[in-house]
DNA sequence: ATTTAGATTAACCATATGGTTAAACTATAT
DNA sequence: ATATAGTTTAACCATATGGTTAATCTAAAT
């Protein structure tokens, strides 16, 4: 096991442990509901050590938020830059994105909740990571121009796609409780089916 | 101005003021982020008076949550019990529901966040108010049987409808920021258009 | 072996926060 | 006028919470 200079003591991945613990706690409880003590407990360290690495709760939160936000708008969108058929890319995206969210069910709720709570602060952060979804809208416009899909506002279509992917995850307890009367299995099956259903539903709507 | 027996002092609608203040604060900040002091301030009363009417933060929260939840799943769903054409009812529902949410933009985020934070406690509460969306799914199944709409899992269709209505509200800062680059006007226009767009999009997808 | 510099902890600190209490207030009934 | 019963408040209280400090520990460098 090689060590770097200036590295000491038994545990050389404390930062990593803190990040992982903070991810779990923040994403589940949100900024307001999270407790530094609990993060320390989950990380298996002293509370003061949190402040040694990340000076304040807010600083630590910002680190976690960035990580969460990147996972929330994944590289997956890049598939639309490929030269495959648009419907094929759509099917791929929907399936993979629901897959990602299914494995991080608290992620979208966390990001949406926090971003709507401190829009200014967080939108600034978002802008720093400069995301771009314009190229997708351009591509939709191009598809329409070529008569490959019906006329539709590209922004609306984009919003529809992400709504149909994300909402069923954000509203899991709601859907699971009200529609499926608490039957978790039924909810899970619905999500699985959804990986193809959503793309079918969209394509049905926009094919010429 | 008539008074009831056992009613006293200048202000006879303190409870009302508390509820309104609590609604504003809880729905904007969530249970964890809300402060009893702020609720008292917004209501223009002493903090102790909150505890006089509602013994604890949790009790007060439960009252507000019920109100919020009822507004979140509005009577609007009743329109599907009418004998109008299914597509007509769908158009009406989508338009009116987006309208309601537009005027209470923090409502869906609040309900979803809290319900996913304490699923057991809150689902119990939800069950007490026993909601029923089965009749809508039955109706969808019936429409399919009559060949009036394409074959589709009724639950999936129902989830699609509410996803397309609610998500754009929950994700307002997200959409406004990332898709519309902070242009509030553009976001508002999108929402307005959406009142017809969503129904069109759905009907396009499911018409035979 | 000693020094050094970063890592870790126990013990604190100041403040925020939910909640309580006892006194004061107000309108109504007598 | 006085009593009564609900209403309202200022002053507290106990605890939780984010954050700090000073001492201790550890591994590497000398």
mmCIF file of N, CA and C (backbone and C1' of nucleotides) in Angstrom, chain D residues 7-30:
data_model
loop_
_atom_site.group_PDB
_atom_site.id
_atom_site.type_symbol
_atom_site.label_atom_id
_atom_site.label_comp_id
_atom_site.label_asym_id
_atom_site.label_seq_id
_atom_site.Cartn_x
_atom_site.Cartn_y
_atom_site.Cartn_z
ATOM 1 P P DT D 7 -60.955 30.802 23.270
ATOM 2 O "O5'" DT D 7 -59.954 32.010 23.557
ATOM 3 C "C5'" DT D 7 -60.430 33.346 23.399
ATOM 4 C "C4'" DT D 7 -59.311 34.336 23.658
ATOM 5 C "C3'" DT D 7 -58.040 34.156 22.830
ATOM 6 O "O3'" DT D 7 -57.775 35.409 22.230
ATOM 7 C "C1'" DT D 7 -57.505 34.472 25.107
ATOM 8 P P DT D 8 -56.730 35.540 21.011
ATOM 9 O "O5'" DT D 8 -55.447 36.053 21.780
ATOM 10 C "C5'" DT D 8 -55.512 37.312 22.450
ATOM 11 C "C4'" DT D 8 -54.260 37.542 23.255
ATOM 12 C "C3'" DT D 8 -52.934 37.190 22.558
ATOM 13 O "O3'" DT D 8 -52.247 38.392 22.256
ATOM 14 C "C1'" DT D 8 -52.946 36.563 24.856
ATOM 15 P P DT D 9 -50.815 38.354 21.517
ATOM 16 O "O5'" DT D 9 -49.848 38.529 22.765
ATOM 17 C "C5'" DT D 9 -50.134 39.552 23.729
ATOM 18 C "C4'" DT D 9 -49.197 39.425 24.917
ATOM 19 C "C3'" DT D 9 -47.733 39.176 24.546
ATOM 20 O "O3'" DT D 9 -46.936 40.247 25.007
ATOM 21 C "C1'" DT D 9 -48.440 37.709 26.295
ATOM 22 P P DA D 10 -45.453 40.466 24.517
ATOM 23 O "O5'" DA D 10 -44.628 40.265 25.867
ATOM 24 C "C5'" DA D 10 -45.075 40.888 27.070
ATOM 25 C "C4'" DA D 10 -44.278 40.368 28.256
ATOM 26 C "C3'" DA D 10 -42.773 40.289 28.043
ATOM 27 O "O3'" DA D 10 -42.117 40.639 29.268
ATOM 28 C "C1'" DA D 10 -43.615 38.099 28.432
ATOM 29 P P DA D 11 -40.519 40.642 29.358
ATOM 30 O "O5'" DA D 11 -40.226 39.264 30.107
ATOM 31 C "C5'" DA D 11 -41.010 38.914 31.247
ATOM 32 C "C4'" DA D 11 -40.669 37.509 31.700
ATOM 33 C "C3'" DA D 11 -39.176 37.159 31.615
ATOM 34 O "O3'" DA D 11 -38.784 36.531 32.824
ATOM 35 C "C1'" DA D 11 -40.448 35.528 30.478
ATOM 36 P P DC D 12 -37.256 36.346 33.189
ATOM 37 O "O5'" DC D 12 -37.151 34.766 33.273
ATOM 38 C "C5'" DC D 12 -37.669 34.017 32.185
ATOM 39 C "C4'" DC D 12 -38.111 32.658 32.652
ATOM 40 C "C3'" DC D 12 -36.962 31.653 32.685
ATOM 41 O "O3'" DC D 12 -37.071 30.790 33.789
ATOM 42 C "C1'" DC D 12 -38.553 31.083 30.946
ATOM 43 P P DC D 13 -35.825 29.857 34.158
ATOM 44 O "O5'" DC D 13 -36.096 28.557 33.295
ATOM 45 C "C5'" DC D 13 -37.352 27.890 33.362
ATOM 46 C "C4'" DC D 13 -37.276 26.607 32.543
ATOM 47 C "C3'" DC D 13 -35.876 26.003 32.522
ATOM 48 O "O3'" DC D 13 -35.960 24.634 32.881
ATOM 49 C "C1'" DC D 13 -36.705 26.304 30.303
ATOM 50 P P DA D 14 -34.656 23.790 33.147
ATOM 51 O "O5'" DA D 14 -34.676 22.833 31.880
ATOM 52 C "C5'" DA D 14 -35.906 22.227 31.473
ATOM 53 C "C4'" DA D 14 -35.673 21.433 30.208
ATOM 54 C "C3'" DA D 14 -34.342 20.686 30.177
ATOM 55 O "O3'" DA D 14 -34.575 19.408 29.609
ATOM 56 C "C1'" DA D 14 -34.412 22.259 28.382
ATOM 57 P P DT D 15 -33.352 18.392 29.435
ATOM 58 O "O5'" DT D 15 -33.103 18.449 27.869
ATOM 59 C "C5'" DT D 15 -34.244 18.539 27.003
ATOM 60 C "C4'" DT D 15 -33.818 18.949 25.621
ATOM 61 C "C3'" DT D 15 -32.571 18.235 25.093
ATOM 62 O "O3'" DT D 15 -32.964 17.557 23.925
ATOM 63 C "C1'" DT D 15 -32.472 20.562 24.651
ATOM 64 P P DA D 16 -31.915 16.640 23.125
ATOM 65 O "O5'" DA D 16 -31.753 17.481 21.775
ATOM 66 C "C5'" DA D 16 -32.856 18.273 21.345
ATOM 67 C "C4'" DA D 16 -32.508 19.027 20.088
ATOM 68 C "C3'" DA D 16 -31.495 18.352 19.173
ATOM 69 O "O3'" DA D 16 -31.851 18.683 17.849
ATOM 70 C "C1'" DA D 16 -30.571 20.381 20.019
ATOM 71 P P DT D 17 -31.047 18.068 16.622
ATOM 72 O "O5'" DT D 17 -30.025 19.220 16.247
ATOM 73 C "C5'" DT D 17 -30.517 20.547 16.087
ATOM 74 C "C4'" DT D 17 -29.368 21.481 15.806
ATOM 75 C "C3'" DT D 17 -28.183 20.819 15.087
ATOM 76 O "O3'" DT D 17 -27.903 21.541 13.922
ATOM 77 C "C1'" DT D 17 -27.452 22.098 16.946
ATOM 78 P P DG D 18 -26.939 20.904 12.773
ATOM 79 O "O5'" DG D 18 -25.906 22.103 12.564
ATOM 80 C "C5'" DG D 18 -26.403 23.395 12.297
ATOM 81 C "C4'" DG D 18 -25.345 24.416 12.596
ATOM 82 C "C3'" DG D 18 -24.004 24.161 11.910
ATOM 83 O "O3'" DG D 18 -23.497 25.393 11.403
ATOM 84 C "C1'" DG D 18 -23.703 24.243 14.260
ATOM 85 P P DG D 19 -22.103 25.425 10.587
ATOM 86 O "O5'" DG D 19 -21.080 25.693 11.774
ATOM 87 C "C5'" DG D 19 -21.271 26.850 12.586
ATOM 88 C "C4'" DG D 19 -20.256 26.863 13.704
ATOM 89 C "C3'" DG D 19 -18.806 26.587 13.271
ATOM 90 O "O3'" DG D 19 -18.020 27.726 13.558
ATOM 91 C "C1'" DG D 19 -19.373 25.409 15.257
ATOM 92 P P DT D 20 -16.419 27.730 13.234
ATOM 93 O "O5'" DT D 20 -15.780 27.563 14.687
ATOM 94 C "C5'" DT D 20 -16.283 28.353 15.753
ATOM 95 C "C4'" DT D 20 -15.475 28.088 17.018
ATOM 96 C "C3'" DT D 20 -13.960 28.002 16.802
ATOM 97 O "O3'" DT D 20 -13.337 28.834 17.769
ATOM 98 C "C1'" DT D 20 -14.732 26.078 17.958
ATOM 99 P P DT D 21 -11.749 29.147 17.687
ATOM 100 O "O5'" DT D 21 -11.158 28.400 18.956
ATOM 101 C "C5'" DT D 21 -12.012 28.065 20.037
ATOM 102 C "C4'" DT D 21 -11.252 27.229 21.050
ATOM 103 C "C3'" DT D 21 -9.741 27.156 20.832
ATOM 104 O "O3'" DT D 21 -9.082 27.136 22.093
ATOM 105 C "C1'" DT D 21 -10.634 24.981 20.743
ATOM 106 P P DA D 22 -7.538 27.641 22.179
ATOM 107 O "O5'" DA D 22 -6.960 26.593 23.209
ATOM 108 C "C5'" DA D 22 -7.843 25.950 24.140
ATOM 109 C "C4'" DA D 22 -7.398 24.524 24.378
ATOM 110 C "C3'" DA D 22 -5.881 24.316 24.282
ATOM 111 O "O3'" DA D 22 -5.486 23.369 25.269
ATOM 112 C "C1'" DA D 22 -6.937 22.883 22.761
ATOM 113 P P DA D 23 -3.931 23.176 25.631
ATOM 114 O "O5'" DA D 23 -3.845 21.604 25.775
ATOM 115 C "C5'" DA D 23 -4.952 20.887 26.316
ATOM 116 C "C4'" DA D 23 -5.079 19.543 25.634
ATOM 117 C "C3'" DA D 23 -3.754 18.768 25.532
ATOM 118 O "O3'" DA D 23 -3.933 17.478 26.093
ATOM 119 C "C1'" DA D 23 -4.889 18.776 23.457
ATOM 120 P P DT D 24 -2.658 16.520 26.261
ATOM 121 O "O5'" DT D 24 -2.944 15.406 25.161
ATOM 122 C "C5'" DT D 24 -4.237 14.807 25.084
ATOM 123 C "C4'" DT D 24 -4.316 13.952 23.835
ATOM 124 C "C3'" DT D 24 -3.124 13.018 23.638
ATOM 125 O "O3'" DT D 24 -3.621 11.703 23.457
ATOM 126 C "C1'" DT D 24 -3.587 14.212 21.664
ATOM 127 P P DC D 25 -2.617 10.445 23.449
ATOM 128 O "O5'" DC D 25 -2.619 10.070 21.904
ATOM 129 C "C5'" DC D 25 -3.856 10.009 21.210
ATOM 130 C "C4'" DC D 25 -3.611 9.929 19.711
ATOM 131 C "C3'" DC D 25 -2.482 8.969 19.315
ATOM 132 O "O3'" DC D 25 -2.996 8.057 18.371
ATOM 133 C "C1'" DC D 25 -2.252 11.047 18.216
ATOM 134 P P DT D 26 -2.214 6.668 18.064
ATOM 135 O "O5'" DT D 26 -1.673 6.922 16.615
ATOM 136 C "C5'" DT D 26 -2.549 7.471 15.620
ATOM 137 C "C4'" DT D 26 -1.747 7.859 14.403
ATOM 138 C "C3'" DT D 26 -0.563 6.940 14.138
ATOM 139 O "O3'" DT D 26 -0.732 6.352 12.868
ATOM 140 C "C1'" DT D 26 0.072 9.241 14.009
ATOM 141 P P DA D 27 0.153 5.063 12.442
ATOM 142 O "O5'" DA D 27 1.022 5.729 11.279
ATOM 143 C "C5'" DA D 27 0.356 6.435 10.240
ATOM 144 C "C4'" DA D 27 1.311 7.395 9.564
ATOM 145 C "C3'" DA D 27 2.586 6.745 9.046
ATOM 146 O "O3'" DA D 27 2.836 7.237 7.741
ATOM 147 C "C1'" DA D 27 3.133 8.573 10.400
ATOM 148 P P DA D 28 3.761 6.378 6.738
ATOM 149 O "O5'" DA D 28 4.812 7.475 6.251
ATOM 150 C "C5'" DA D 28 4.338 8.694 5.708
ATOM 151 C "C4'" DA D 28 5.284 9.816 6.042
ATOM 152 C "C3'" DA D 28 6.733 9.620 5.552
ATOM 153 O "O3'" DA D 28 7.068 10.681 4.676
ATOM 154 C "C1'" DA D 28 6.685 10.383 7.798
ATOM 155 P P DA D 29 8.523 10.709 4.022
ATOM 156 O "O5'" DA D 29 9.299 11.791 4.919
ATOM 157 C "C5'" DA D 29 8.757 13.106 5.049
ATOM 158 C "C4'" DA D 29 9.763 13.992 5.753
ATOM 159 C "C3'" DA D 29 11.192 13.850 5.225
ATOM 160 O "O3'" DA D 29 11.819 15.133 5.230
ATOM 161 C "C1'" DA D 29 11.134 13.260 7.512
ATOM 162 P P DT D 30 13.312 15.317 4.682
ATOM 163 O "O5'" DT D 30 14.172 15.333 6.010
ATOM 164 C "C5'" DT D 30 13.889 16.318 7.015
ATOM 165 C "C4'" DT D 30 14.809 16.086 8.225
ATOM 166 C "C3'" DT D 30 16.244 15.741 7.840
ATOM 167 O "O3'" DT D 30 17.089 16.871 8.010
ATOM 168 C "C1'" DT D 30 15.432 14.390 9.649
#
